[in-house]
Amino acid sequence: MRIGIPQELMPLPFMAWLKEQLSRHKEIEWHHKPTHKSKKIMLSEGDACHPFKSMVRTSIDLLPEIDTLLIPRLVKLDSHLMCPNFRALPDIVRLNINNICPEFAGKLNDITVDSSTSDEDNRVLIRLVKQLFAQNISAKNIVKKKQIPASLASKETTFPQKTIALLGHPYLLENNHLNMGITRQLSSLGYQITTPKDIPFKNLDALARKGDYYAKTNYWRSSREILGAFHYYTNIRKPAGIIYLIAFNCGVDALMRIELVSLHAKLPQTIPFMVLVGDEHTEQEHTATRLEAYLDIIDGI
Amino acid sequence: MIITFPHLGSMYVFCKAIAESAGIPYVLPPATSDRTREIGEFHTNESVCLPLKMILGNFIEALEAGADTIVMVGSGPPCRLGLYDRTIKIILDDLGYKYRWLTIPGIFNFQAFLQNHAETKELKKELSPLNIAKFPGAIMIGWRKMRWCEHLERLAATKRAVASSPRLVDLAYSRGMEAIDAAKSLFDIARAGKQAVAELEAINETGITPLKVMIVGEVYTVMEPTINLGIERRLGYAGVATHRSSYFSTHIRRGSRLDRKILKERNELIKLADPYFKYDVGAECNFSVAETIKAARDGYDGVVHVYPFSCMPETNAATVLATVASEHKIPVLSFALDRKDMGLRIDTQIEAFVDIMKMKKDGVTCV
Ligand code: SF4
Ligand code: SF4
């Protein structure tokens, strides 16, 4: 069986877990990157953020080479909401399929994930196995999501000298196309990178709680991850600098950026912090110039 | 305690009337203007939604004018509206403003109750028993004023399209709004409202059957002319009667969850959008789609979809509406609004849109 999941979704820990679990029940040929890009014109994408447009385009381009396109409707993960775009993603993909390649209608699986606990994650998996392979599995056979080593327990308060912390949505941090090659550039300049992925989400969530009051919890999972990581990198274990990668027009980051800039201004000690906004028109040269200036500051400190 | 609130739509009439009638000192922010928007833009960033920028601008202008207590209607997830107050507070704190904050819960749940309790603990001490005793009556007055203002808005939105001189509609409408705003009792409000309605109805008409358009989209953008750049008025001047379901009173009734009829209507609309959205995307997204389908069924000539640039739910609605328009054979014009300098572009697009609607109505097809 050939299953496609757009590469942009794969950096989400839930998706990696889902893939691993499905592979335990059936031999699957996984496809994440399309082998060729179709020239078909998508429905008006309006002014959606680049990652979202990219998810839709990759999904459509994957269709000819797969049997099933798996795009879960990610409403809530780890008991926190996802951005509204993830609720709409399967529908926008479906609409594009109907409009430009109706021969593939029926390949889309858009199981809803509204999950607060690992039991709920398991229930999604059980349903999915049934839908895809007509197989019944029991919760006992499911391997729990891997826990990342608790780096928070580390006694270290600093990273190796040339370490930069990158903040941002997982798909921005791990996808060179979406992050304008920033990770590659940093590595080639001799810098190590640390990201929130190195810290258990539970810990980040707890750190993010500092800013919550009553109904005003920052309810998006990615915001909590980014905010928690900012607290971690500025209070617990300090890198040489922090870069916050943002996709132009990201509604979630537009607010988080204000919060982080405010927190940064109140820090008792300086840690260079840069917000880098990019979209599909941003070239590597644009980011390189800013990155060089930023690294000059770091090297000068 | 000197309270203030956003100067948006008919909401400010409601808040002002409550403060006035209950004898609570208040500062009405200056009418939302270019300066308001520029203040909001300056202290945020390019991807923050326009309503937040406007509300922030309102608050800064009001704090500069002496207000010390901000009152704002709250909201919840999944989009950004539920975090407006958190973000605005961060900005105001960083700018060094001293103020207190009171959220009027948009959704009545336990957390909202706790927050309200904490926020009002200090404020209550500054209210006299007389202020508190006057409160139920003050809410009644605020509510009636808001309803009359909205009635005038509705009337003006259809009358402009048929009036010999749409400018007279604007004048009668402004006079009516001022009279309702100035009224002190329920009796005076009704008299001012009826007088304004009579004035509007007395304006000469052209006798031409106007085009009929439904306006859908993000709530603040649909309701507030300074955000939507006067879209209703622009359409009215182009001979288009506009309708919309979004009014502040409707949102209060929805939020309170007391009005069963409204909740039933909302559920039906969600079902109507189901072929396109299998899940509630958030805010008005599904309703923008559903109301467009409904407008097509109800014989409207077109739909205008307005939303702030970077609005996640409505950006998805805009994509879907392109398909809805062709499947339901109804012209849809979407505007992603941000900067003020779009006025002329809007007029040009409206002209073309009106031509399309007229051609469709006359059965003219392009070859
Ligand atoms: S979180 Fe931001 S970048 Fe991600 S899909 Fe939503 S708007 Fe786009
Ligand atoms: S509906 Fe759109 S404009 Fe309104 S708060 Fe949400 S994202 Fe912002």
XYZ file of C-alpha atoms and ligand atoms in Angstrom:
684
model
C 0.000 0.000 0.000
C 1.282 3.445 -0.905
C 0.354 6.193 1.528
C 1.184 9.849 1.080
C 1.495 12.430 3.804
C 2.727 15.855 2.729
C 6.291 16.370 3.919
C 5.294 19.612 5.644
C 3.232 17.650 8.191
C 5.918 15.137 9.043
C 7.852 17.278 11.555
C 4.818 17.187 13.861
C 5.620 14.531 16.483
C 2.090 13.151 16.265
C 2.460 12.498 12.543
C 5.802 10.737 13.001
C 4.207 8.527 15.663
C 1.209 7.799 13.441
C 3.456 6.783 10.560
C 5.517 4.510 12.752
C 2.416 2.853 14.176
C 0.744 2.323 10.824
C 3.934 0.738 9.510
C 3.703 -1.856 12.281
C 0.414 -3.127 10.922
C 0.958 -3.213 7.197
C 3.767 -2.968 4.704
C 3.559 0.591 3.514
C 5.440 2.486 0.894
C 5.493 6.012 2.253
C 5.520 9.065 0.037
C 6.106 12.533 1.403
C 7.756 14.424 -1.420
C 6.178 14.310 -4.850
C 8.502 13.003 -7.556
C 7.251 15.585 -10.030
C 5.374 18.816 -9.608
C 2.192 19.223 -11.593
C 1.618 22.417 -13.466
C -2.017 22.393 -12.482
C -3.385 25.652 -11.203
C -4.652 25.493 -7.631
C -7.808 27.189 -6.512
C -7.222 30.741 -5.374
C -5.051 30.443 -2.289
C -5.778 33.984 -1.301
C -3.236 35.285 1.119
C -2.667 32.066 3.039
C 0.722 31.554 4.682
C 3.441 29.814 2.693
C 3.464 26.583 4.780
C -0.265 26.129 4.234
C -0.045 26.726 0.486
C 2.875 24.374 0.367
C 0.929 21.650 2.226
C -1.915 21.913 -0.271
C 0.387 21.859 -3.306
C 2.422 18.896 -2.038
C -0.781 16.986 -1.301
C -2.048 17.448 -4.840
C 1.304 16.570 -6.362
C 1.530 13.366 -4.321
C -1.760 12.000 -5.650
C -0.592 10.253 -8.839
C 1.946 8.109 -6.965
C -0.110 6.931 -3.980
C -3.202 4.939 -3.042
C -4.209 7.013 -0.045
C -3.509 10.620 0.834
C -3.509 10.886 4.598
C -4.235 14.383 5.836
C -5.604 14.178 9.357
C -7.765 17.102 10.399
C -5.578 18.291 13.247
C -7.884 20.107 15.637
C -6.071 19.472 18.883
C -2.790 17.761 19.730
C -1.417 17.196 23.224
C -4.545 18.925 24.568
C -3.825 22.196 22.766
C -5.433 23.579 19.666
C -3.834 23.747 16.272
C -4.169 26.822 14.108
C -7.567 27.040 12.316
C -5.808 26.348 9.004
C -5.289 22.731 10.079
C -9.029 22.319 10.511
C -9.552 23.467 6.956
C -6.583 21.761 5.305
C -8.320 18.498 4.251
C -11.288 20.457 2.886
C -9.103 22.779 0.854
C -7.194 19.782 -0.505
C -10.461 17.988 -1.323
C -11.773 21.036 -3.131
C -8.617 21.257 -5.206
C -8.844 17.552 -6.029
C -12.447 17.973 -7.159
C -11.511 20.968 -9.255
C -8.297 19.943 -10.910
C -7.910 16.178 -10.663
C -11.313 14.642 -9.876
C -9.981 11.241 -10.977
C -8.245 11.100 -7.577
C -11.324 11.932 -5.529
C -11.737 9.210 -2.943
C -8.022 8.914 -2.205
C -8.198 11.380 0.659
C -8.416 10.217 4.262
C -9.090 13.109 6.626
C -9.529 11.473 10.013
C -10.188 14.047 12.733
C -7.646 14.339 15.538
C -8.947 16.168 18.586
C -6.650 14.697 21.126
C -5.717 15.555 24.690
C -4.281 12.284 25.945
C -2.289 9.345 24.637
C -5.470 7.246 24.938
C -7.140 9.592 22.515
C -4.144 9.351 20.182
C -4.540 5.576 20.363
C -8.216 5.766 19.500
C -7.362 7.766 16.368
C -4.889 5.079 15.385
C -7.372 2.249 15.994
C -9.958 4.000 13.824
C -7.419 4.686 11.126
C -6.163 1.100 10.989
C -9.749 -0.009 10.597
C -10.428 2.512 7.837
C -7.243 1.878 5.897
C -6.610 -1.838 6.372
C -10.015 -3.113 7.575
C -8.161 -4.482 10.581
C -9.063 -4.384 14.262
C -6.258 -3.651 16.673
C -6.334 -3.289 20.394
C -4.865 -0.455 22.436
C -2.517 -2.975 24.079
C -0.614 -3.405 20.799
C 0.092 0.259 20.433
C 3.516 1.591 21.245
C 3.405 4.841 23.158
C 4.738 8.032 21.657
C 8.477 8.242 22.225
C 9.427 10.622 24.961
C 12.313 12.901 24.169
C 15.107 12.657 26.759
C 14.317 15.193 29.426
C 16.985 17.764 28.646
C 15.346 20.037 31.171
C 16.805 17.815 33.837
C 20.246 18.595 32.479
C 22.380 20.531 34.924
C 23.937 22.478 32.079
C 23.018 26.127 31.911
C 24.677 26.845 28.599
C 25.135 25.192 25.234
C 28.427 24.737 23.413
C 29.687 28.181 22.456
C 28.427 28.457 18.897
C 24.854 27.277 19.406
C 21.832 29.126 18.073
C 18.315 28.298 19.202
C 15.751 28.317 16.429
C 12.129 28.913 17.342
C 9.176 28.408 15.035
C 6.593 25.921 13.866
C 8.109 22.440 13.405
C 7.506 22.512 9.646
C 9.424 25.766 9.357
C 12.353 24.534 11.393
C 12.731 21.273 9.510
C 11.857 22.156 5.973
C 14.667 23.896 4.117
C 12.315 25.213 1.497
C 10.034 26.816 4.085
C 12.813 28.124 6.313
C 14.717 29.715 3.462
C 17.673 27.406 4.067
C 18.452 29.014 7.395
C 19.489 25.801 9.095
C 21.848 24.965 6.248
C 23.320 28.452 6.339
C 23.905 28.322 10.076
C 25.586 24.934 9.830
C 27.825 26.068 7.003
C 28.914 29.016 9.115
C 29.949 26.644 11.875
C 26.989 27.067 14.220
C 25.150 24.309 15.997
C 21.391 24.465 16.166
C 19.010 23.635 18.969
C 15.242 23.657 18.548
C 12.222 23.094 20.834
C 12.109 19.554 19.464
C 15.046 18.778 21.789
C 12.884 19.522 24.841
C 9.826 17.487 25.900
C 6.628 19.327 25.011
C 5.316 18.745 28.526
C 8.147 20.842 29.937
C 7.663 23.578 27.377
C 3.963 23.633 28.100
C 4.680 24.038 31.805
C 7.032 26.936 31.103
C 4.443 28.594 28.859
C 1.956 28.492 31.728
C 3.706 31.485 33.292
C 1.843 33.813 30.947
C -1.603 32.228 31.370
C -4.422 33.686 33.396
C -7.964 32.379 33.562
C -9.443 32.059 30.091
C -6.396 33.762 28.605
C -4.305 30.686 28.097
C -2.376 30.837 24.886
C -4.377 28.017 23.403
C -2.353 27.019 20.338
C 0.025 24.114 20.709
C 2.709 25.721 18.611
C 2.509 28.993 20.555
C 3.000 27.117 23.794
C 5.936 25.259 22.350
C 7.550 28.487 21.134
C 6.804 30.479 24.287
C 7.974 27.650 26.537
C 11.164 27.291 24.506
C 11.799 31.031 24.737
C 11.586 30.819 28.539
C 13.838 27.777 28.482
C 16.505 29.393 26.309
C 16.479 32.650 28.215
C 16.226 31.326 31.770
C 17.398 27.753 31.968
C 19.910 26.829 29.315
C 21.252 29.680 27.272
C 22.435 29.498 23.675
C 24.512 32.227 21.993
C 21.423 33.627 20.325
C 17.781 32.976 19.485
C 16.209 33.269 16.053
C 12.438 33.192 15.690
C 11.449 32.035 12.208
C 8.058 33.232 11.037
C 6.084 32.577 7.891
C 4.721 35.842 6.546
C 1.027 36.171 7.369
C 1.077 33.552 10.100
C -1.677 34.672 12.445
C -0.389 32.616 15.337
C 3.144 33.985 15.180
C 1.936 37.549 14.600
C 0.721 37.572 18.221
C 3.469 35.406 19.684
C 6.073 37.709 18.163
C 4.685 40.631 20.170
C 4.826 38.561 23.349
C 8.393 37.361 22.775
C 9.731 40.784 21.830
C 8.181 42.123 25.027
C 9.677 39.342 27.155
C 13.051 39.825 25.509
C 13.084 43.532 26.286
C 12.615 42.722 29.984
C 15.455 40.221 30.234
C 18.059 41.213 32.792
C 20.915 40.091 30.529
C 21.292 40.408 26.780
C 20.810 37.468 24.526
C 20.646 38.418 20.863
C 17.167 37.710 19.534
C 16.123 38.066 15.915
C 12.742 37.666 14.255
C 13.059 36.493 10.670
C 9.938 36.649 8.505
C 9.877 34.949 5.131
C 7.571 33.723 2.430
C 7.815 32.001 -0.922
C 9.368 35.111 -2.443
C 12.138 35.325 0.121
C 15.423 34.157 -1.334
C 18.342 32.688 0.517
C 20.313 35.887 -0.197
C 17.759 37.926 1.745
C 18.134 35.829 4.843
C 21.902 35.455 4.416
C 22.433 39.209 4.762
C 20.377 39.421 7.915
C 21.925 36.294 9.312
C 25.448 37.584 8.764
C 24.661 40.857 10.540
C 23.071 38.935 13.391
C 26.013 36.572 13.744
C 28.379 39.564 13.765
C 26.502 40.793 16.827
C 26.813 37.393 18.482
C 30.497 37.133 17.684
C 31.032 40.629 19.033
C 29.497 39.846 22.427
C -12.591 55.020 37.719
C -12.976 56.342 34.180
C -13.914 53.593 31.812
C -13.421 53.321 28.068
C -14.330 50.836 25.352
C -13.644 50.338 21.623
C -15.247 52.868 19.296
C -16.540 50.234 16.909
C -19.897 49.695 15.197
C -22.927 50.056 17.419
C -21.005 48.508 20.333
C -19.793 51.882 21.534
C -23.373 53.194 21.659
C -24.245 50.264 23.903
C -21.257 50.716 26.222
C -21.581 54.491 26.354
C -25.288 54.298 27.176
C -24.629 51.835 30.002
C -21.886 54.015 31.504
C -23.953 57.165 31.178
C -27.157 55.667 32.565
C -25.403 53.983 35.490
C -23.540 57.189 36.308
C -20.089 55.707 35.685
C -17.507 58.216 34.377
C -16.257 57.291 30.914
C -14.114 58.479 28.035
C -15.455 57.795 24.582
C -12.405 57.245 22.327
C -12.292 59.667 19.417
C -14.115 58.271 16.362
C -11.945 55.590 14.776
C -9.750 57.358 12.240
C -6.556 57.044 10.205
C -4.648 58.032 13.322
C -6.304 55.211 15.284
C -5.261 52.685 12.666
C -1.764 54.093 12.392
C -1.258 53.848 16.161
C -2.405 50.225 16.013
C -0.146 49.448 13.075
C 2.846 51.131 14.642
C 2.709 49.055 17.811
C 1.994 45.683 16.178
C 3.275 44.004 13.022
C 2.162 43.411 9.451
C 0.417 40.091 10.127
C -1.709 41.182 13.083
C -5.382 41.395 12.159
C -6.823 44.812 11.457
C -9.518 44.758 14.182
C -6.835 44.281 16.834
C -4.907 47.231 15.441
C -8.040 49.408 15.491
C -9.030 48.409 19.011
C -5.499 49.006 20.275
C -5.548 52.441 18.613
C -8.903 53.188 20.259
C -7.563 52.277 23.686
C -4.386 54.313 23.348
C -6.388 57.346 22.236
C -8.790 56.866 25.150
C -5.986 56.421 27.713
C -4.379 59.593 26.380
C -7.735 61.310 26.934
C -7.830 60.292 30.585
C -9.467 56.849 30.747
C -8.072 54.430 33.328
C -10.258 51.347 32.982
C -10.641 49.414 29.729
C -13.788 47.420 29.086
C -13.725 44.913 26.279
C -15.953 42.099 25.092
C -13.999 38.866 25.307
C -14.009 35.911 22.994
C -12.451 32.486 22.731
C -10.516 30.095 20.510
C -9.713 28.853 17.939
C -8.684 32.032 16.132
C -6.998 35.164 17.405
C -10.000 37.018 18.787
C -9.667 35.088 22.039
C -6.159 36.473 22.525
C -6.774 40.104 21.623
C -6.873 41.213 25.252
C -3.734 39.277 26.192
C -1.825 40.890 23.320
C -3.222 44.385 23.788
C -2.343 44.291 27.487
C 1.264 43.350 26.699
C 1.572 46.297 24.310
C -0.060 48.799 26.674
C 2.100 47.614 29.588
C 5.253 47.975 27.520
C 4.221 51.472 26.533
C 3.953 52.295 30.218
C 0.213 52.939 30.426
C -1.432 52.440 33.796
C -4.933 51.039 33.483
C -7.293 48.358 34.713
C -9.012 45.853 32.538
C -12.517 44.420 32.548
C -13.483 41.682 30.101
C -17.170 41.269 29.387
C -17.296 37.522 28.794
C -18.151 36.687 25.193
C -18.770 33.097 26.230
C -20.205 32.383 29.629
C -18.167 29.604 31.192
C -16.485 28.952 34.528
C -13.131 30.437 33.559
C -14.840 33.566 32.300
C -16.680 33.783 35.596
C -13.422 33.504 37.586
C -11.727 36.098 35.434
C -14.666 38.452 35.789
C -14.654 37.967 39.546
C -10.941 38.823 39.773
C -11.221 41.802 37.476
C -14.231 43.329 39.172
C -13.052 42.811 42.767
C -11.298 46.179 42.907
C -13.575 47.970 40.498
C -16.674 47.170 42.535
C -15.217 49.094 45.456
C -15.256 52.217 43.338
C -18.892 51.861 42.387
C -21.513 53.357 44.654
C -24.679 51.398 45.583
C -26.524 53.841 43.333
C -24.300 52.946 40.338
C -25.005 49.268 40.979
C -28.743 49.831 41.464
C -28.913 51.677 38.157
C -27.149 48.920 36.274
C -30.102 46.776 35.065
C -31.886 49.864 33.746
C -28.653 51.074 32.152
C -28.224 47.766 30.308
C -31.788 48.027 29.068
C -31.164 51.546 27.766
C -27.881 50.485 26.133
C -29.560 47.501 24.513
C -32.464 49.539 23.117
C -30.126 52.196 21.756
C -28.008 49.573 20.060
C -31.042 47.881 18.528
C -32.389 51.167 17.177
C -28.977 52.101 15.759
C -28.787 48.746 14.051
C -32.294 49.186 12.691
C -31.196 52.490 11.144
C -28.054 50.849 9.742
C -30.233 48.200 8.073
C -32.595 50.748 6.663
C -29.843 53.027 5.345
C -28.088 50.059 3.716
C -31.111 49.381 1.523
C -32.331 52.945 1.113
C -29.062 54.326 -0.337
C -29.486 52.043 -3.327
C -32.887 53.452 -4.247
C -32.626 57.044 -3.036
C -32.541 59.827 -5.633
C -29.734 61.277 -3.544
C -27.895 58.683 -1.423
C -26.191 61.565 0.359
C -29.498 62.491 1.951
C -29.625 58.986 3.398
C -26.204 59.483 4.975
C -27.303 62.779 6.478
C -30.600 61.432 7.860
C -28.783 58.373 9.181
C -26.137 60.450 11.002
C -28.792 62.729 12.484
C -30.760 59.704 13.656
C -27.698 58.102 15.239
C -26.868 61.311 17.074
C -30.451 61.681 18.340
C -30.541 58.079 19.591
C -27.150 58.526 21.209
C -28.347 61.664 23.000
C -31.684 60.188 24.210
C -31.889 59.656 27.965
C -34.943 57.435 28.454
C -36.540 54.462 26.725
C -39.324 56.766 25.571
C -36.857 59.300 24.091
C -34.919 56.517 22.360
C -38.035 55.182 20.676
C -39.094 58.701 19.651
C -35.646 59.488 18.185
C -35.577 56.134 16.405
C -39.048 56.513 14.901
C -38.277 60.065 13.822
C -35.101 58.892 12.049
C -36.962 56.046 10.343
C -39.633 58.482 9.123
C -36.923 60.795 7.747
C -35.191 57.982 5.949
C -38.436 56.681 4.485
C -39.416 60.137 3.289
C -36.380 60.455 1.008
C -37.353 60.372 -2.681
C -36.652 57.187 -4.575
C -35.523 56.562 -8.133
C -38.009 53.759 -8.716
C -35.246 51.478 -10.015
C -35.155 47.989 -8.548
C -31.764 47.777 -6.885
C -29.313 44.923 -6.998
C -29.300 42.957 -3.769
C -26.056 41.891 -2.135
C -25.293 39.934 1.037
C -22.216 41.002 2.979
C -20.423 38.170 4.761
C -17.083 37.754 6.497
C -15.182 38.452 9.673
C -17.383 40.094 12.311
C -15.574 43.355 12.976
C -14.853 43.828 9.293
C -18.480 43.307 8.338
C -19.798 45.612 11.056
C -17.357 48.471 11.259
C -17.213 50.990 8.391
C -13.743 52.236 9.328
C -12.424 48.702 8.955
C -14.367 47.793 5.821
C -13.720 51.237 4.373
C -17.423 52.012 4.162
C -18.238 49.079 1.912
C -21.999 49.334 2.544
C -21.999 53.006 1.646
C -19.848 52.469 -1.441
C -22.165 49.706 -2.641
C -25.228 51.811 -1.832
C -23.911 54.675 -3.922
C -23.433 52.179 -6.769
C -27.126 51.251 -6.558
C -26.716 48.087 -4.520
C -28.882 47.327 -1.490
C -26.857 45.450 1.092
C -27.885 43.020 3.805
C -25.924 41.259 6.509
C -26.655 39.039 9.481
C -23.780 40.319 11.627
C -24.703 42.978 14.165
C -23.299 43.436 17.640
C -26.652 42.574 19.176
C -26.722 39.302 17.206
C -23.315 38.389 18.559
C -24.340 39.192 22.113
C -27.416 37.008 21.706
C -25.292 34.204 20.270
C -22.673 34.496 22.999
C -25.238 34.417 25.783
C -26.622 31.177 24.288
C -30.047 32.177 25.563
C -31.684 32.766 22.209
C -32.623 29.291 20.977
C -33.744 30.606 17.591
C -30.354 32.092 16.814
C -28.556 28.934 17.915
C -30.818 26.827 15.714
C -30.137 29.111 12.755
C -26.400 28.811 13.377
C -26.603 25.022 13.413
C -28.524 25.039 10.162
C -25.911 27.276 8.586
C -23.121 24.952 9.703
C -24.981 22.127 7.907
C -25.349 24.247 4.801
C -21.580 24.719 4.633
C -20.962 21.001 5.192
C -20.299 20.057 1.551
C -17.313 22.408 1.691
C -16.220 22.401 5.318
C -16.657 19.187 7.258
C -15.618 20.857 10.500
C -16.087 24.240 12.136
C -12.947 26.103 11.074
C -13.548 28.872 13.564
C -14.871 32.425 13.812
C -17.228 33.120 10.877
C -15.518 30.942 8.254
C -18.254 28.320 7.840
C -20.954 30.969 8.154
C -19.449 33.066 5.361
C -19.749 30.032 3.120
C -23.208 29.059 4.376
C -24.610 32.562 4.054
C -23.299 32.742 0.490
C -25.133 29.518 -0.382
C -28.233 30.827 1.334
C -27.949 34.138 -0.507
C -27.834 32.252 -3.824
C -30.955 30.315 -2.841
C -32.738 33.444 -1.641
C -32.235 35.206 -4.959
C -29.479 37.676 -4.067
C -27.545 39.115 -6.999
C -24.163 38.733 -5.366
C -22.108 38.371 -2.208
C -19.365 40.624 -0.912
C -16.923 38.862 1.373
C -14.810 41.101 3.614
C -12.040 40.071 5.970
C -8.811 41.444 7.346
C -5.621 40.523 5.550
C -4.018 37.558 7.379
C -7.316 36.330 8.896
C -6.865 32.557 8.971
C -10.510 31.417 9.003
C -11.659 33.838 6.327
C -8.689 33.183 4.043
C -9.956 29.607 3.898
C -13.497 30.829 3.342
C -12.252 32.976 0.450
C -10.702 29.921 -1.238
C -13.904 27.942 -0.826
C -16.098 30.818 -1.970
C -14.414 30.760 -5.369
C -15.943 27.286 -5.842
C -19.239 28.119 -4.152
C -19.627 31.056 -6.543
C -19.350 28.881 -9.620
C -21.349 25.951 -8.249
C -24.184 28.109 -6.965
C -23.964 30.602 -9.803
C -23.627 33.683 -7.667
C -20.989 36.382 -8.142
C -18.734 36.725 -5.087
C -16.312 39.568 -4.507
C -13.747 39.044 -1.739
C -11.783 41.840 -0.123
C -8.788 41.171 2.132
C -8.577 44.509 3.890
C -5.652 46.069 5.610
C -4.467 49.527 4.754
C -6.709 52.491 4.345
C -5.397 53.461 0.906
C -7.524 50.783 -0.765
C -10.597 52.982 -1.188
C -10.214 53.736 -4.880
C -9.366 50.136 -5.658
C -12.532 49.059 -3.878
C -14.611 51.489 -5.937
C -13.138 50.159 -9.178
C -13.788 46.567 -8.149
C -17.324 47.427 -7.073
C -18.004 49.016 -10.464
C -16.884 45.862 -12.261
C -18.809 43.692 -9.797
C -21.993 45.689 -10.355
C -21.573 45.235 -14.121
C -21.206 41.481 -13.653
C -24.309 41.288 -11.470
C -26.329 43.392 -13.922
C -25.224 41.283 -16.864
C -26.127 38.129 -15.015
C -29.503 39.536 -14.086
C -30.148 40.569 -17.684
C -29.119 37.150 -18.916
C -26.110 38.507 -20.811
C -23.313 35.979 -21.116
C -19.772 36.694 -22.188
C -18.579 35.009 -25.325
S 0.290 28.252 12.354
Fe 0.879 29.950 11.022
S 2.262 29.064 9.527
Fe 1.147 27.383 10.477
S -0.611 27.033 9.169
Fe -1.271 28.431 10.789
S -0.997 30.472 9.924
Fe 0.202 29.048 8.674
S -11.513 36.003 12.684
Fe -9.712 36.682 11.576
S -9.563 38.866 11.937
Fe -10.938 38.021 13.473
S -9.588 37.566 15.155
Fe -9.741 35.698 13.967
S -7.970 35.802 12.617
Fe -8.271 37.859 13.419
